Each structure stands twice: as C-alpha cells, then as structure tokens.
Tab-separated table of C-alpha atoms in Angstrom:
chain	number	residue	atom	x	y	z
A	26	GLN	CA	-4.763	-3.527	15.852
A	27	PRO	CA	-7.918	-3.323	13.769
A	28	GLN	CA	-8.904	-5.989	11.291
A	29	LEU	CA	-10.150	-5.249	7.793
A	30	GLN	CA	-12.128	-7.556	5.509
A	31	GLU	CA	-12.956	-6.980	1.855
A	32	SER	CA	-16.152	-8.334	0.326
A	33	GLY	CA	-17.815	-8.183	-3.061
A	34	PRO	CA	-18.281	-10.006	-6.352
A	35	GLY	CA	-15.250	-11.817	-7.698
A	36	LEU	CA	-16.233	-11.917	-11.374
A	37	LEU	CA	-17.328	-9.046	-13.571
A	38	LYS	CA	-17.899	-8.527	-17.281
A	39	PRO	CA	-16.222	-5.705	-19.203
A	40	SER	CA	-18.027	-2.353	-18.853
A	41	GLU	CA	-19.622	-3.330	-15.524
A	42	THR	CA	-19.029	-1.507	-12.242
A	43	LEU	CA	-16.864	-3.058	-9.557
A	44	SER	CA	-18.261	-2.651	-6.047
A	45	LEU	CA	-16.342	-3.698	-2.965
A	46	THR	CA	-16.877	-3.095	0.726
A	47	CYS	CA	-14.318	-3.101	3.515
A	48	THR	CA	-15.596	-3.906	6.991
A	49	VAL	CA	-13.434	-2.643	9.831
A	50	SER	CA	-13.438	-4.258	13.263
A	51	GLY	CA	-11.448	-3.300	16.318
A	52	ALA	CA	-11.389	0.388	15.454
A	53	SER	CA	-13.937	3.063	14.625
A	54	ILE	CA	-13.663	4.672	11.218
A	55	GLY	CA	-15.537	7.680	12.531
A	56	GLY	CA	-13.456	8.121	15.645
A	57	SER	CA	-10.056	7.833	14.093
A	58	SER	CA	-7.561	10.304	12.714
A	59	TYR	CA	-6.528	7.696	10.180
A	60	HIS	CA	-7.631	7.649	6.583
A	61	TRP	CA	-8.860	4.486	4.873
A	62	ALA	CA	-7.603	3.231	1.536
A	63	TRP	CA	-8.114	0.923	-1.395
A	64	LEU	CA	-5.175	-0.590	-3.236
A	65	ARG	CA	-4.814	-3.318	-5.825
A	66	GLN	CA	-2.276	-5.694	-7.278
A	67	PRO	CA	-2.742	-7.367	-10.676
A	68	PRO	CA	-1.571	-11.005	-10.645
A	69	GLY	CA	2.229	-11.084	-10.606
A	70	LYS	CA	2.472	-7.315	-10.805
A	71	ASP	CA	3.089	-4.305	-8.608
A	72	LEU	CA	1.016	-2.584	-5.968
A	73	GLU	CA	-1.163	0.314	-7.045
A	74	TRP	CA	-2.923	2.820	-4.789
A	75	ILE	CA	-6.499	3.446	-5.902
A	76	GLY	CA	-7.644	6.072	-3.436
A	77	SER	CA	-8.329	6.997	0.170
A	78	LEU	CA	-10.913	8.724	2.277
A	79	TYR	CA	-11.267	10.429	5.623
A	80	PHE	CA	-14.475	9.771	7.537
A	81	ARG	CA	-15.539	13.417	7.281
A	82	GLY	CA	-15.964	12.868	3.553
A	83	THR	CA	-12.649	13.936	2.067
A	84	THR	CA	-11.607	11.592	-0.721
A	85	TYR	CA	-8.602	11.591	-2.994
A	86	SER	CA	-7.544	9.100	-5.626
A	87	ASN	CA	-4.913	8.043	-8.115
A	88	PRO	CA	-5.142	10.489	-11.039
A	89	SER	CA	-4.920	7.562	-13.463
A	90	LEU	CA	-8.159	6.116	-12.052
A	91	LYS	CA	-9.880	9.203	-10.687
A	92	SER	CA	-12.524	9.491	-13.401
A	93	ARG	CA	-13.783	5.969	-12.637
A	94	VAL	CA	-13.357	5.795	-8.846
A	95	THR	CA	-15.854	6.522	-6.099
A	96	ILE	CA	-14.956	5.892	-2.465
A	97	SER	CA	-17.573	6.287	0.227
A	98	VAL	CA	-18.012	5.588	3.929
A	99	ASP	CA	-20.793	4.283	6.145
A	100	THR	CA	-19.718	5.091	9.685
A	101	SER	CA	-22.852	3.479	11.153
A	102	ARG	CA	-21.714	0.125	9.782
A	103	ASN	CA	-18.005	0.905	10.173
A	104	GLN	CA	-17.499	0.197	6.493
A	105	PHE	CA	-16.072	1.975	3.504
A	106	SER	CA	-16.609	1.116	-0.120
A	107	LEU	CA	-15.073	1.297	-3.565
A	108	ARG	CA	-16.844	1.645	-6.874
A	109	LEU	CA	-14.827	1.418	-10.090
A	110	SER	CA	-16.815	1.976	-13.242
A	111	SER	CA	-16.367	0.692	-16.789
A	112	VAL	CA	-14.013	-2.118	-15.856
A	113	THR	CA	-11.816	-3.884	-18.389
A	114	ALA	CA	-9.504	-6.883	-18.209
A	115	ALA	CA	-6.789	-4.496	-17.030
A	116	ASP	CA	-8.726	-4.070	-13.783
A	117	THR	CA	-8.302	-7.752	-12.918
A	118	ALA	CA	-6.426	-7.713	-9.631
A	119	VAL	CA	-6.413	-8.558	-5.960
A	120	TYR	CA	-8.068	-5.607	-4.242
A	121	PHE	CA	-6.959	-4.679	-0.732
A	122	CYS	CA	-8.365	-2.263	1.789
A	123	ALA	CA	-6.058	-0.780	4.389
A	124	ARG	CA	-5.815	1.805	7.119
A	125	HIS	CA	-3.867	4.776	5.805
A	126	ALA	CA	-1.719	6.928	8.056
A	127	TYR	CA	-1.690	10.160	6.088
A	128	TYR	CA	-0.513	13.640	6.914
A	129	CYS	CA	0.712	16.059	4.295
A	130	SER	CA	1.539	19.699	4.800
A	131	GLY	CA	3.195	22.284	2.627
A	132	GLY	CA	3.452	19.868	-0.280
A	133	SER	CA	5.323	17.234	1.706
A	134	CYS	CA	3.904	14.051	3.183
A	135	ILE	CA	5.252	13.152	6.598
A	136	GLN	CA	2.864	10.294	7.144
A	137	ASN	CA	1.920	8.090	4.239
A	138	TRP	CA	1.843	4.414	5.053
A	139	PHE	CA	-0.647	1.571	5.086
A	140	ASP	CA	-1.210	-0.723	8.056
A	141	PRO	CA	-2.945	-3.034	8.573
A	142	TRP	CA	-4.231	-4.463	5.314
A	143	GLY	CA	-7.165	-6.726	4.630
A	144	LEU	CA	-6.525	-10.183	3.245
A	145	GLY	CA	-7.471	-9.047	-0.239
A	146	THR	CA	-10.088	-10.241	-2.679
A	147	LEU	CA	-9.496	-11.296	-6.274
A	148	VAL	CA	-11.649	-9.567	-8.846
A	149	THR	CA	-11.560	-10.973	-12.356
A	150	VAL	CA	-12.927	-9.103	-15.356
A	151	SER	CA	-13.757	-11.437	-18.210
A	152	SER	CA	-16.419	-11.763	-20.856
B	13	GLN	CA	7.773	0.969	-15.487
B	14	SER	CA	7.592	2.267	-11.925
B	15	VAL	CA	8.599	5.825	-11.062
B	16	LEU	CA	10.378	4.375	-8.032
B	17	THR	CA	13.170	2.037	-9.092
B	18	GLN	CA	14.052	-1.072	-7.133
B	19	PRO	CA	16.324	-3.942	-8.142
B	20	PRO	CA	14.183	-6.859	-9.339
B	21	SER	CA	16.009	-9.301	-7.104
B	22	VAL	CA	18.646	-9.599	-4.416
B	23	SER	CA	20.095	-12.653	-2.729
B	24	ALA	CA	22.362	-13.507	0.161
B	25	ALA	CA	23.156	-16.392	2.452
B	26	PRO	CA	21.587	-16.954	5.865
B	27	GLY	CA	23.106	-14.724	8.501
B	28	GLN	CA	24.327	-12.208	5.967
B	29	THR	CA	23.187	-8.639	5.443
B	30	VAL	CA	21.315	-7.382	2.410
B	31	THR	CA	20.234	-3.940	1.289
B	32	ILE	CA	17.430	-3.053	-1.098
B	33	SER	CA	17.483	0.329	-2.782
B	34	CYS	CA	14.610	2.516	-3.926
B	35	SER	CA	15.493	5.364	-6.248
B	36	GLY	CA	13.199	8.246	-7.071
B	37	SER	CA	13.285	11.984	-7.592
B	38	SER	CA	12.830	15.274	-5.792
B	39	SER	CA	9.055	15.159	-6.282
B	40	ASN	CA	8.715	11.881	-4.426
B	41	ILE	CA	11.454	10.454	-2.198
B	42	GLY	CA	13.377	13.726	-2.147
B	43	ASN	CA	10.586	15.583	-0.349
B	44	ASN	CA	8.418	12.911	1.215
B	45	TYR	CA	8.771	10.136	3.746
B	46	VAL	CA	9.268	6.543	2.659
B	47	SER	CA	7.713	3.296	3.859
B	48	TRP	CA	8.706	-0.302	3.186
B	49	TYR	CA	6.482	-3.387	2.917
B	50	GLN	CA	7.095	-7.134	3.023
B	51	GLN	CA	4.810	-9.418	1.047
B	52	PHE	CA	4.767	-13.201	1.014
B	53	PRO	CA	3.112	-14.975	-1.950
B	54	GLY	CA	-0.648	-14.962	-1.718
B	55	THR	CA	-0.767	-12.628	1.271
B	56	ALA	CA	-1.240	-8.937	1.914
B	57	PRO	CA	1.733	-6.611	2.322
B	58	LYS	CA	2.884	-5.758	5.830
B	59	VAL	CA	4.591	-2.527	6.766
B	60	LEU	CA	8.174	-2.956	7.965
B	61	ILE	CA	9.358	0.647	8.010
B	62	TYR	CA	7.442	3.929	8.018
B	63	GLU	CA	8.537	7.568	8.036
B	64	ASN	CA	11.888	6.551	6.515
B	65	LYS	CA	13.292	4.654	9.491
B	66	LYS	CA	10.656	3.892	12.115
B	67	ARG	CA	9.656	0.297	12.859
B	68	PRO	CA	6.136	-0.662	13.943
B	69	SER	CA	5.925	-2.655	17.139
B	70	GLY	CA	6.665	-6.305	16.499
B	71	ILE	CA	9.085	-5.708	13.645
B	72	PRO	CA	12.565	-6.972	14.596
B	73	ASP	CA	15.439	-4.526	14.683
B	74	ARG	CA	17.093	-6.650	11.990
B	75	PHE	CA	15.080	-4.459	9.624
B	76	SER	CA	16.167	-0.865	9.166
B	77	GLY	CA	15.414	2.008	6.843
B	78	SER	CA	17.307	5.054	5.713
B	79	LYS	CA	16.966	7.849	3.202
B	80	SER	CA	19.456	10.099	1.504
B	81	GLY	CA	18.460	12.626	-1.104
B	82	THR	CA	16.244	10.936	-3.663
B	83	SER	CA	17.013	7.366	-2.615
B	84	ALA	CA	15.943	5.143	0.235
B	85	THR	CA	17.361	1.873	1.483
B	86	LEU	CA	15.965	-1.084	3.381
B	87	GLY	CA	18.537	-3.099	5.294
B	88	ILE	CA	18.071	-6.601	6.634
B	89	THR	CA	20.699	-8.126	8.888
B	90	GLY	CA	21.025	-11.706	10.104
B	91	LEU	CA	19.096	-13.047	7.104
B	92	GLN	CA	16.739	-15.944	7.775
B	93	SER	CA	14.982	-18.253	5.345
B	94	GLY	CA	11.714	-16.761	6.548
B	95	ASP	CA	12.753	-13.391	5.131
B	96	GLU	CA	12.278	-14.691	1.573
B	97	ALA	CA	9.584	-12.398	0.220
B	98	ASP	CA	8.909	-9.455	-2.039
B	99	TYR	CA	9.772	-6.027	-0.675
B	100	TYR	CA	8.208	-2.750	-1.835
B	101	CYS	CA	9.029	0.863	-1.109
B	102	GLY	CA	6.286	3.470	-1.094
B	103	THR	CA	6.004	7.230	-0.905
B	104	TRP	CA	3.938	10.204	-2.032
B	105	ASP	CA	4.662	12.085	-5.228
B	106	SER	CA	3.981	15.789	-4.793
B	107	SER	CA	3.904	16.505	-8.528
B	108	LEU	CA	1.664	13.614	-9.509
B	109	SER	CA	-0.438	13.892	-6.322
B	110	THR	CA	-0.467	10.171	-5.870
B	111	VAL	CA	0.942	7.372	-3.753
B	112	LEU	CA	3.749	5.549	-5.515
B	113	PHE	CA	5.150	2.079	-4.966
B	114	GLY	CA	8.375	0.682	-6.300
B	115	GLY	CA	8.397	-2.279	-8.654
B	116	GLY	CA	9.266	-4.655	-5.852
B	117	THR	CA	12.374	-6.664	-5.045
B	118	LYS	CA	12.372	-10.416	-4.614
B	119	LEU	CA	14.679	-11.478	-1.807
B	120	THR	CA	16.166	-14.957	-2.035
B	121	VAL	CA	17.976	-16.446	0.932
B	122	LEU	CA	20.493	-18.862	-0.547
C-alpha cells in the first residue's frame, strides 16, 4: 500500500495562489494504471473532489473549480502537485491527495474510488 | 446541498445493525458505481466499499454495500463503539462530469 504525504504553505492571503505537492512512496506514479487526485474538506463540511491526473498528462477537474485549477506531475520525483489560483476564504480547507482508481467507458464509471489518502494539510486563507 | 442525499445522522446500540442510505439520480448512482468512506475526526477518509459492494482487504465483512436503481446503501452489522465516525458515499456524475460525495452521515453507537 503506497503512502502519500501533502506539503505546502498553510496560510495564504486572498488572491494568492495555493501550491501543494503530494509525495508518493511505495508505488511509482509513472508505472501505475492508477490516477492521482486532490480533494478537500472545509472545516466541518463535506468532501469535495478537486481534480485528478494520469501520469501521461491527462488531467480532469471539478467543473466548479476548473478555471482555477492546475494539476501536474513530476514522475522523476514521484510527486504530483496542485495549484489553485485566486484563493478566497471559501478555499480554506484540509487538502488531501489520494490514489484514484478510475475507469470510465461509454459514459459510465466502473472504477471511481480513492485509496489510500494522505493525512491532509490545512490551508487557511485569511487577510 | 449535496446532489447525493444521505441522512445527517443514524444511531444504534452495540451489536445492532444499521444502514446508511445514499440517494441520487440516473446521472450519478443510477449509471455509475458507488464507493463508501469512513472518516474519524481529524483523520483522512478510508474506503470501506468500492464498486458498489466490494471490500478492500482488511475491511471486516461486517461492512457491506448494495445498490438499487438510483440509491445505494451501506450496512454495518455487529456495531462496535469503534464504528462511531462519519460515513460518505461517492460516485461519478455523468452529466456534471465530476466526482460527487454525499453530505455525510454521523454514526453514533449508543
């Protein structure tokens, strides 16, 4: 079972860009059929999927965040990253990275689950 | 308000059985597979059920999943105090092209 660890600044000001990195150990991002995902959970609120990527460069994200989200991969470091631009207080959340089992065909998703998850990192947006 | 509807809370006594429902529509649960997650306060979610009814290795068979039409159900038998947690359903929505999670259900073991 791989282990995932998020890292990045925990405090941002409104309008800044959030940048987080997920380091994967125990599995190779580049040698896996799995996708890799970012999710978040505002304090006391529900889970929200931000977006996912496949190591060959395919990325896809939540339409509600798509215009602000960039997800990238560095297979040499076995890391993938999230950038979320123009943050506001509404982006305050615990951010998780996770391995994403994903297979969709013909408009239906047979595989779509997240395991394992990183421990999560709290990002606070405040002036 | 979440597209996937879960009861905010359920409760039962130790040893009893509880079910948690997740209601959606044809664009999500009706045509896609469902997963279930357990989350303890301050920790990351853990998958309990994937592809509607499959359990990852290490998950006790006290946990089960099922799906019928546009609803899915998580069942937990032989409740233990250690099962007190929040439970979330998740699936893909083919119309919205996004992953959806339910609003979560807080399980209390009386």
